[in-house]
Short mmCIF file of C-alpha atoms in Angstrom, two decimals:
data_model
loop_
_atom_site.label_atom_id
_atom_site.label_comp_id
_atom_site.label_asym_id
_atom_site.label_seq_id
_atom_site.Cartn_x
_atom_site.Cartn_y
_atom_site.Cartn_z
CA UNK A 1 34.60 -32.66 -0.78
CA UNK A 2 32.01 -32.83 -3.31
CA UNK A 3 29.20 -32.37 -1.22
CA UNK A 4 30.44 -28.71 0.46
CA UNK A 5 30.71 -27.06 -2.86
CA UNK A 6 28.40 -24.11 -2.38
CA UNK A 7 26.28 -24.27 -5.87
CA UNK A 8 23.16 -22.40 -7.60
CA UNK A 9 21.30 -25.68 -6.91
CA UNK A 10 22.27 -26.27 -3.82
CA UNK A 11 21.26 -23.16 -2.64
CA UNK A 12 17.89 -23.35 -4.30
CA UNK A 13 17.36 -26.58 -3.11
CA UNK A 14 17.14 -24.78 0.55
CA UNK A 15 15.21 -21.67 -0.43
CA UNK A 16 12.52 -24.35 -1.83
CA UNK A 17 12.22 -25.20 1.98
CA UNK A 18 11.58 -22.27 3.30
CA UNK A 19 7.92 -21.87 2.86
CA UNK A 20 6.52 -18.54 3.28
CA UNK A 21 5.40 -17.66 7.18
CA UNK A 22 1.41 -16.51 6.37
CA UNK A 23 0.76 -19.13 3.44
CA UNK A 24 2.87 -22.19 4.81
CA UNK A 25 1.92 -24.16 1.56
CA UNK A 26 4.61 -22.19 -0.58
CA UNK A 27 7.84 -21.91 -1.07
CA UNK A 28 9.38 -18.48 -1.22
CA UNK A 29 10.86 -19.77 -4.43
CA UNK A 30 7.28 -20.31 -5.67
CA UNK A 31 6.01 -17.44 -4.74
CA UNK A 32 8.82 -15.73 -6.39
CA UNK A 33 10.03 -13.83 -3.62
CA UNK A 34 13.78 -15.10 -4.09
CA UNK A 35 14.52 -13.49 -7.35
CA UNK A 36 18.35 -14.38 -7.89
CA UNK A 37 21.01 -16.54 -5.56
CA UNK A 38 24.24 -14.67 -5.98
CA UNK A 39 27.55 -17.14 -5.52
CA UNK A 40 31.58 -15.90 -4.82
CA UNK A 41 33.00 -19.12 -3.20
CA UNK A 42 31.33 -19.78 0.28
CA UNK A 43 29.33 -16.39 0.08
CA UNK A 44 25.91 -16.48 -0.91
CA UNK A 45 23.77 -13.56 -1.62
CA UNK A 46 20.03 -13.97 -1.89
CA UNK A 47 18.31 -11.71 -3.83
CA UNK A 48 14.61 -11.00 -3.18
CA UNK A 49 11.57 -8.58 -3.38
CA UNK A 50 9.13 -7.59 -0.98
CA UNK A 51 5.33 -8.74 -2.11
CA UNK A 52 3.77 -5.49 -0.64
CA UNK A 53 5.01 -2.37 0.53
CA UNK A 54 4.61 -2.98 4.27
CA UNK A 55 4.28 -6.99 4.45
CA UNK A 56 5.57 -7.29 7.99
CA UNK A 57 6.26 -11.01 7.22
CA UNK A 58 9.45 -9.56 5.13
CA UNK A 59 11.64 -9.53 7.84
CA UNK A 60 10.47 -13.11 9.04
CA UNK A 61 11.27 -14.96 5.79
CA UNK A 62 14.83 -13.35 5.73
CA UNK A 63 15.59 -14.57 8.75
CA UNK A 64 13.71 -17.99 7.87
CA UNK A 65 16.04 -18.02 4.89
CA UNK A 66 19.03 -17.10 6.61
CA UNK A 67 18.94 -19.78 9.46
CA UNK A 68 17.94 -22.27 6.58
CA UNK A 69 21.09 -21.60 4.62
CA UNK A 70 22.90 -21.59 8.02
CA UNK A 71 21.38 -25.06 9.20
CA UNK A 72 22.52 -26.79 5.50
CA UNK A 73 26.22 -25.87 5.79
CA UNK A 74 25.87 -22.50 4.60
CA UNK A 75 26.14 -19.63 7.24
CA UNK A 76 26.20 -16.15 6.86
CA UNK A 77 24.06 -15.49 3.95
CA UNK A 78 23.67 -12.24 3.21
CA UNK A 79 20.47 -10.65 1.87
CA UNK A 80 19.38 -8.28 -0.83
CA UNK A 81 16.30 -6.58 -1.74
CA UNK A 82 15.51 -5.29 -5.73
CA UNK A 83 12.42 -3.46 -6.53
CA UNK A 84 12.10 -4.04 -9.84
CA UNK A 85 10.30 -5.75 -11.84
CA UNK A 86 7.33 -4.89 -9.03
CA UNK A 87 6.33 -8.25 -7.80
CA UNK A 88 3.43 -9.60 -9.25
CA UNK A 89 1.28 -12.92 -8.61
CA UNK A 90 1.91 -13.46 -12.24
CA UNK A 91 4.97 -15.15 -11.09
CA UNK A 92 3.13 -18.10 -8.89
CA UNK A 93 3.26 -21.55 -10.82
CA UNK A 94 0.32 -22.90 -11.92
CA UNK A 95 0.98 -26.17 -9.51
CA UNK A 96 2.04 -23.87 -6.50
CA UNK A 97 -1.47 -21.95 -7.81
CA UNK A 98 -3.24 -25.15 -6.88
CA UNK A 99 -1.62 -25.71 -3.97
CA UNK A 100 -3.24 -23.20 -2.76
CA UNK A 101 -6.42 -24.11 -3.68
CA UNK A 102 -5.64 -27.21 -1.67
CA UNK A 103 -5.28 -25.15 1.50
CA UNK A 104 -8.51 -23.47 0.97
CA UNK A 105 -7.38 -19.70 -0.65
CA UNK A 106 -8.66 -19.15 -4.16
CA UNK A 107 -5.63 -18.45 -6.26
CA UNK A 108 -4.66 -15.23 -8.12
CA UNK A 109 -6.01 -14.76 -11.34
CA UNK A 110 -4.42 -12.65 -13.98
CA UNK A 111 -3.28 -9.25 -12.50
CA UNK A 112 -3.43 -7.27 -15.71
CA UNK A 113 -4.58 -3.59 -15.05
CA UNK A 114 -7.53 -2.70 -13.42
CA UNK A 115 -9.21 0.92 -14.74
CA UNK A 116 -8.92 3.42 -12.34
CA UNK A 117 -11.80 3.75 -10.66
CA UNK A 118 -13.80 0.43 -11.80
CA UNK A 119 -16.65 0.00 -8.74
CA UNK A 120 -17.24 -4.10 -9.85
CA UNK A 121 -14.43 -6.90 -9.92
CA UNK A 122 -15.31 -8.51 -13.48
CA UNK A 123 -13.49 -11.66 -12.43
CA UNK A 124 -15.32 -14.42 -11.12
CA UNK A 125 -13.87 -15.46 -8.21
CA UNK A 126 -14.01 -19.73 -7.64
CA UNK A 127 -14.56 -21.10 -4.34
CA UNK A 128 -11.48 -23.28 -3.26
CA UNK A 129 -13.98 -25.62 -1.61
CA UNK A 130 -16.66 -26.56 -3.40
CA UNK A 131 -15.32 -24.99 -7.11
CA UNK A 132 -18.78 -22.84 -7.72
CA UNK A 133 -18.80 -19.77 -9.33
CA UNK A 134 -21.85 -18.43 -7.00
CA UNK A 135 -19.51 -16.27 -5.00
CA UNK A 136 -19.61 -12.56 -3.54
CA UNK A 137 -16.68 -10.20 -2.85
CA UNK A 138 -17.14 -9.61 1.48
CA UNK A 139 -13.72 -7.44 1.35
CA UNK A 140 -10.98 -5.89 -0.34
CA UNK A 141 -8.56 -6.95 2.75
CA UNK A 142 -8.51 -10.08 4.66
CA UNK A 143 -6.25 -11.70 7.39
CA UNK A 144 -2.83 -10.28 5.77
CA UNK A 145 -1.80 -7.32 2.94
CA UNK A 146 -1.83 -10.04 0.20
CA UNK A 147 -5.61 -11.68 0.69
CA UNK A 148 -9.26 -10.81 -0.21
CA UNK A 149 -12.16 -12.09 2.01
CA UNK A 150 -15.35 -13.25 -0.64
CA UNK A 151 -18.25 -16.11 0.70
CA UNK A 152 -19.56 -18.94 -1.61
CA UNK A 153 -23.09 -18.60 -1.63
CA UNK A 154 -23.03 -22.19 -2.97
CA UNK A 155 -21.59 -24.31 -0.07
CA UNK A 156 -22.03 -20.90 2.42
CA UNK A 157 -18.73 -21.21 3.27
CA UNK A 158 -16.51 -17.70 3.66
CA UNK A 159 -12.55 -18.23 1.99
CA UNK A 160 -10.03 -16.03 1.48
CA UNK A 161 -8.69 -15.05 -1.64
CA UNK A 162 -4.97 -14.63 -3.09
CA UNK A 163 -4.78 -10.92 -4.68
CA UNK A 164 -3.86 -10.55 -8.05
CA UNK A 165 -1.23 -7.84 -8.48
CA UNK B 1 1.12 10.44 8.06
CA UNK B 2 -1.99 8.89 6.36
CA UNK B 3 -1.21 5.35 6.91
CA UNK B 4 -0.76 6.34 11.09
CA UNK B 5 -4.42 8.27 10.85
CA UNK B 6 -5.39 5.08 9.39
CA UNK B 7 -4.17 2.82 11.99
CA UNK B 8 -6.11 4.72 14.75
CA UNK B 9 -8.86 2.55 13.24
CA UNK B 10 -7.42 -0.55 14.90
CA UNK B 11 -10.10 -2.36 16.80
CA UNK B 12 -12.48 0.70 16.16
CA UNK B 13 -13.93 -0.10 12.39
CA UNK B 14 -17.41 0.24 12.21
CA UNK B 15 -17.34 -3.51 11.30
CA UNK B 16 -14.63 -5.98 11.29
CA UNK B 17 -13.99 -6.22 7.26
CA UNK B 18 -13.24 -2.34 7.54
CA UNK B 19 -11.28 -2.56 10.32
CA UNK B 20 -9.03 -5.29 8.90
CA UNK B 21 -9.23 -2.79 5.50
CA UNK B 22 -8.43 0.44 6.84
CA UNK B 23 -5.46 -1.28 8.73
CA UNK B 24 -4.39 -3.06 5.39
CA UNK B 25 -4.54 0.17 4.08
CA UNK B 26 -2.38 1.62 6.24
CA UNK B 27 0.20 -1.05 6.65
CA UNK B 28 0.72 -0.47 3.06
CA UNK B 29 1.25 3.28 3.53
CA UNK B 30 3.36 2.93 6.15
CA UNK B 31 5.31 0.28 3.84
CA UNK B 32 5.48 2.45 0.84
CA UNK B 33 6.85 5.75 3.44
CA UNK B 34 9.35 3.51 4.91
CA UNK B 35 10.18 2.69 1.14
CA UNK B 36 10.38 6.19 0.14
CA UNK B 37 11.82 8.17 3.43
CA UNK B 38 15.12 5.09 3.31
CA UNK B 39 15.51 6.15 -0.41
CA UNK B 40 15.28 9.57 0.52
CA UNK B 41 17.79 9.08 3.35
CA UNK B 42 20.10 7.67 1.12
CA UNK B 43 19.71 10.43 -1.57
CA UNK B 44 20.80 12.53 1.23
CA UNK B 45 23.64 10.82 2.27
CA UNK B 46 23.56 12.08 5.77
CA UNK B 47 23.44 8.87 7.34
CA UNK B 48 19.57 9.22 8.36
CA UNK B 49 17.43 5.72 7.44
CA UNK B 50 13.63 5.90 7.45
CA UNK B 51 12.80 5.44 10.93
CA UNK B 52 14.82 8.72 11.57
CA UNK B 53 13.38 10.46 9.25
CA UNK B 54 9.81 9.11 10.69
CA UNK B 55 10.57 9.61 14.09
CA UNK B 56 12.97 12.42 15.01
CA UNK B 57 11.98 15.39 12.39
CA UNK B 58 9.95 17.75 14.18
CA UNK B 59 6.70 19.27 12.43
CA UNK B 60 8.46 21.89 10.52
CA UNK B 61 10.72 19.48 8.95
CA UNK B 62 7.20 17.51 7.64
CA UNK B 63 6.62 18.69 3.96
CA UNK B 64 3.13 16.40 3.70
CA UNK B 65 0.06 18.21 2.26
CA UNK B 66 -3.18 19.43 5.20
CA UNK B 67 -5.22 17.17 4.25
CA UNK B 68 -3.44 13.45 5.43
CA UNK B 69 -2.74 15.25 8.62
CA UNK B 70 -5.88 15.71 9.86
CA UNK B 71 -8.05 13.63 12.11
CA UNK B 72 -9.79 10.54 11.43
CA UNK B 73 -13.07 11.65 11.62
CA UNK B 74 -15.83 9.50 10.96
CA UNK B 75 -15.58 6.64 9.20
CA UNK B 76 -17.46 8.37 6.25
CA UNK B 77 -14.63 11.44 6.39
CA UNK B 78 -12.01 8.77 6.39
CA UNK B 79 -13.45 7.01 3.39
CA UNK B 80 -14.32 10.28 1.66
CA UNK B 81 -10.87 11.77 2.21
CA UNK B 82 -8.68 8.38 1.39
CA UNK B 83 -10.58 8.35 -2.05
CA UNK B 84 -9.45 11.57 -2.74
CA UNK B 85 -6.12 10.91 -1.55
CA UNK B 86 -5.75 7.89 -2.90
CA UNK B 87 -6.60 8.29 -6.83
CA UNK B 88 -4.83 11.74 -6.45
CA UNK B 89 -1.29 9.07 -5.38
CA UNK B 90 -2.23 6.33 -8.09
CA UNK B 91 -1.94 8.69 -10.52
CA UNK B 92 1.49 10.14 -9.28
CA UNK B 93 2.84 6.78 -8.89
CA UNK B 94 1.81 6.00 -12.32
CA UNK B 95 4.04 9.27 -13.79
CA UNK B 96 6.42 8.38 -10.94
CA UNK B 97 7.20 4.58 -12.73
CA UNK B 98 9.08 6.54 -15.29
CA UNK B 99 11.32 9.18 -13.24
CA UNK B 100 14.96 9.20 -14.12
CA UNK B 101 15.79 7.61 -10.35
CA UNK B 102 15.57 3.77 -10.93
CA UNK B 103 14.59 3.18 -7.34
CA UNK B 104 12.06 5.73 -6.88
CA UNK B 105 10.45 4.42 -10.31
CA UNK B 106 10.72 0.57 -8.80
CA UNK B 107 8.84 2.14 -5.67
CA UNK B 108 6.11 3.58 -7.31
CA UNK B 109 5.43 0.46 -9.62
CA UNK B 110 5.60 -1.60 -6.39
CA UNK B 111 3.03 1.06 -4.65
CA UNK B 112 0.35 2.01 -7.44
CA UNK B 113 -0.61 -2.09 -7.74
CA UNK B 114 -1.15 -1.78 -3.58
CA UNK B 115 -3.01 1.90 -4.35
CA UNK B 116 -5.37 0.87 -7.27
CA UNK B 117 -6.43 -1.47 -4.66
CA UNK B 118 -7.39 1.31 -2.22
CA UNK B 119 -8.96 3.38 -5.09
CA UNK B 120 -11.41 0.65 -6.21
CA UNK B 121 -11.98 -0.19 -2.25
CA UNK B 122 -13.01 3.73 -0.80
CA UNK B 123 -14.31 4.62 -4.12
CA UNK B 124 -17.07 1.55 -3.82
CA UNK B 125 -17.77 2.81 -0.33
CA UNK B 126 -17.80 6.10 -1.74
CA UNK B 127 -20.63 5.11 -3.88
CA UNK B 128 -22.19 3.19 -0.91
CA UNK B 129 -22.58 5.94 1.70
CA UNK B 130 -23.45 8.87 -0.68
CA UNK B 131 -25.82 6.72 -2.14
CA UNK B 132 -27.06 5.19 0.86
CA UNK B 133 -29.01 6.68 3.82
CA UNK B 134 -30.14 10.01 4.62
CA UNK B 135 -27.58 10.00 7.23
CA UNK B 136 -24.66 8.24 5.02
CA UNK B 137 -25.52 10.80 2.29
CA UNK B 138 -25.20 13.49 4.74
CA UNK B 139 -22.20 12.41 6.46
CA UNK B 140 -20.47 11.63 3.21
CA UNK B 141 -21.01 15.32 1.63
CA UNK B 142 -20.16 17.50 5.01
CA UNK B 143 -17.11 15.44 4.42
CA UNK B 144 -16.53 16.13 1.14
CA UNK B 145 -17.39 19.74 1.63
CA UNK B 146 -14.83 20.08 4.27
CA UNK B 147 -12.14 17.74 2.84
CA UNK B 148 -12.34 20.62 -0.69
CA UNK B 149 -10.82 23.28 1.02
CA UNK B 150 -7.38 20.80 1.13
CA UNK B 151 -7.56 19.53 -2.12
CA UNK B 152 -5.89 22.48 -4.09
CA UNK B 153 -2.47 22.25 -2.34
CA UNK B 154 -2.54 18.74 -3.94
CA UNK B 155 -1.40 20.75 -7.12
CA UNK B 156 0.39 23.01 -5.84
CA UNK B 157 4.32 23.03 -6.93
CA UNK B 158 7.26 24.35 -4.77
CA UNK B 159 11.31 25.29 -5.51
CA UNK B 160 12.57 21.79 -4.90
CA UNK B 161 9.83 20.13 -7.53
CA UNK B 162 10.68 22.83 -9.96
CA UNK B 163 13.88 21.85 -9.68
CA UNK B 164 13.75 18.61 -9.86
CA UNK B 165 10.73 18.09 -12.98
CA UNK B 166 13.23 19.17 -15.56
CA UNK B 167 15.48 16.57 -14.55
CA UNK B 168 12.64 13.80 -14.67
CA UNK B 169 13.13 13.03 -10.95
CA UNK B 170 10.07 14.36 -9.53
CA UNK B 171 6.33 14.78 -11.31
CA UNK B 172 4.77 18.21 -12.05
CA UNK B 173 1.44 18.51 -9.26
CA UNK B 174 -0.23 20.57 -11.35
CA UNK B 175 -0.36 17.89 -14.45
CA UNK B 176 -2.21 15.61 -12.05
CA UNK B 177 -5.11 17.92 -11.25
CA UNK B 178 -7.59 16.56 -14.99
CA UNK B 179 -7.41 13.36 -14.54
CA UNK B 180 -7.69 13.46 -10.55
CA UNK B 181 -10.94 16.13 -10.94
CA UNK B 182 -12.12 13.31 -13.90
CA UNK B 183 -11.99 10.27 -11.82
CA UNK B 184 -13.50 11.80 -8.78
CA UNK B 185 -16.26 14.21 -10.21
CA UNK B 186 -17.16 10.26 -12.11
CA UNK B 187 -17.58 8.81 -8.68
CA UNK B 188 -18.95 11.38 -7.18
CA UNK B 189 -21.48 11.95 -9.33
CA UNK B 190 -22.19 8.06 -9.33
CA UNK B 191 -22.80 7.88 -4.82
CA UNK B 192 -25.57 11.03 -5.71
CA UNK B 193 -22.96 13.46 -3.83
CA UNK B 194 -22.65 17.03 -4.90
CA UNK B 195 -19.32 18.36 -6.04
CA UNK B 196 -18.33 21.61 -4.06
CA UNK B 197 -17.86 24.51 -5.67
CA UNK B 198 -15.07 26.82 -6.11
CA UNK B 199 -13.75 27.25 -2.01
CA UNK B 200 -10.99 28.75 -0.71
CA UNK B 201 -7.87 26.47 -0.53
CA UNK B 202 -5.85 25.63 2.41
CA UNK B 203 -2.29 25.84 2.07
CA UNK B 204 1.28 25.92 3.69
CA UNK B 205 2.19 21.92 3.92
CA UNK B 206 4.58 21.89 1.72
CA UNK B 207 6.05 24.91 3.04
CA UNK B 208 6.66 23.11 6.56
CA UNK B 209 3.32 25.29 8.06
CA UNK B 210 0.99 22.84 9.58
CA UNK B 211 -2.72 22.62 10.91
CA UNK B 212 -2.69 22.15 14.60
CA UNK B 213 -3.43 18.84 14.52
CA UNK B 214 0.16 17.64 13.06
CA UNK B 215 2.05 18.51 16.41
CA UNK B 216 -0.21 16.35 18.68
CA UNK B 217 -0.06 13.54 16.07
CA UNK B 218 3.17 13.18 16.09
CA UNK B 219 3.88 13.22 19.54
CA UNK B 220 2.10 9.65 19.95
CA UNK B 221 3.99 8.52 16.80
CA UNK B 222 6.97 9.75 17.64
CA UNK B 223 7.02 8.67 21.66
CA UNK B 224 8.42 5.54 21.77
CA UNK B 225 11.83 6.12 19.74
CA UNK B 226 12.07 9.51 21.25
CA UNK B 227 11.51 8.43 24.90
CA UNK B 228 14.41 4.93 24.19
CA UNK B 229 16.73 6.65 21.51
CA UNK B 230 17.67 3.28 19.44
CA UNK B 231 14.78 1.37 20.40
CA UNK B 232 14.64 -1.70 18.10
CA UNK B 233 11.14 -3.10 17.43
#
């Protein structure tokens, strides 16, 4: 029985289902939330990291994962959580990077450092709509931990941005 | 204890990009305290995980500096004081990344990204209400002028973090005191505020002695797992 061999790929090809519960356009493979798949026979670990510090959708994508593994013949994963490396958005493929831009958030830049107490994003921020550059930062925070709220004076349309961190 | 002071902001921000900030804000304090307190719990080795450390200490048992403690304010105190606060943690976290616990260094990587973010976001407003209006200006410095008085115990150093610097696992305060005073005297002279001169300084937090306000604070945090022991939520 071939086909109830519990592999690396067959687990992956799961977790590449299980899209992430605030930006259902990802993967939490993409995002690079699922860090390592850990085999020993039937048991699978799943190794990930939290994006922020108090993303309440944590608990919602182990679950997700967990009844996904369950649903494709393989029940009773068991979950890990590492903390480092920190997650960053450097981690998002450029393809899943314009998914996003398909579903209307402007994608993460690079996060490199930001000085400590720099007043002025230098980035230009692009709209996801309309591509200008004629944009202006509205807030730090949007709808969830991991988004920034900016308007496009261009096509006066407000979008959310994807945080670099 | 900040990130609950900050959540009393839900549905009460002066407009509805702050509120959705300040509640950001503190959903990523709460996040990094539920990090720390279940490493701390496991340190221990008592069998206590983060909510019980959250939930059932009683306000002796809190070792948290004055100045998170106290109450919200107005929005221009709870801008004024989470600036201070806030570039006073980044720069903790950032000695933090290299402490000789691997966890506790993983934490603090994972947390400074989420606190640069809060630096750069109170600092701008910050800038905006002490350079503002008359009454922004005004609002901003009487909160600066009281918030001074609980800066110092910031710095201040205790028996367990003596013991615990020469092992690498905890940061000296007192190194942290420059380049906090640089980064805020920079901003603060930037929003037109003036910087308050030398005050007496407010102390005892880390000792377990608290300002009055603690006790009544925690009673609304602490309710609902002390009223249903093993609540789930």
């Amino acid at each position: 029985m071939v086909d109830s061999e519990v592999t690396r790929a067959r687990v992956y090809g799961v977790l590449e289902t299980v899209k992430d519960p605030e930006v259902p356009v990802l993967s939490v493979v993409e995002l690079g939330i699922v860090r390592d798949v850990e085999i020993d026979g039937d048991a699978v670990t799943v190794v990930i990291t939290p994006t922020y510090s108090g993303c309440p959708a944590m608990k919602t994508i182990e679950d997700d994962i967990i009844s996904a593994l369950d649903a494709a013949g393989m029940p009773g994963a068991k979950m890990r959580t590492m903390f480092t490396p920190a997650w960053t958005t450097d981690w998002i493929p450029l393809a899943a990077k314009e998914k996003l831009i398909a579903y209307g958030i402007a994608a993460p830049g690079h996060s490199g450092v930001h000085s400590p107490v720099q007043l002025r994003r230098r980035e230009t921020v692009l709209c996801p709509f309309c591509g200008s550059d004629n944009t202006s930062p509205r807030s730090e925070f949007g709808s969830t931990a991991c988004k920034a709220l900016h308007y496009c004076n261009a096509c006066t349309q407000p979008f959310e941005e994807f945080k670099a961190i | 204890m900040l990130g609950h002071r900050l959540s009393e902001w839900c549905g009460h921000g002066p407009i509805l990009e702050e509120d959705i900030a300040l509640t950001n804000i503190a959903l990523d304090l709460v996040g990094q305290a539920t990090l720390l307190l279940g490493r701390a719990g496991a340190v221990e080795g008592k069998g206590r995980d983060a909510d019980a450390l959250a939930y059932l200490r009683t306000d002796r048992g809190y070792r948290n500096a004055h100045m998170v403690e106290l109450p919200k304010g107005d929005f221009g105190f709870t801008i004024v004081r989470q600036f201070l606060f806030s570039v006073y943690s980044m720069h903790q976290l950032e000695a933090l990344q290299s402490c000789a616990d691997a966890d506790l260094a993983g934490i603090a990587a994972k947390a400074l990204k989420e606190t640069r973010y809060h630096v750069r976001h109170s600092a701008e407003w910050v800038v905006r209400l002490g350079d503002g209006t008359d009454e922004s200006h005004g609002r901003a410095q009487d909160a600066l002028d009281e918030l001074w008085r609980y800066t110092g115990e910031l710095f201040t150093t205790d028996a367990v973090e003596q013991k615990l610097v020469p092992q690498k696992f905890a940061v000296e305060s007192s190194t942290l005191q420059d380049p906090w005073m640089r980064d805020v005297s920079d901003v603060i002279a930037r929003a037109t505020l003036r910087m308050p001169g030398e005050v007496y300084q407010q102390r005892g937090g880390r000792s377990g002695i608290h300002t009055e306000h603690l006790g009544v604070m925690l009673a609304e945090m602490q309710v609902l797992p002390r009223t249903h022991p093993g609540a789930k939520w």
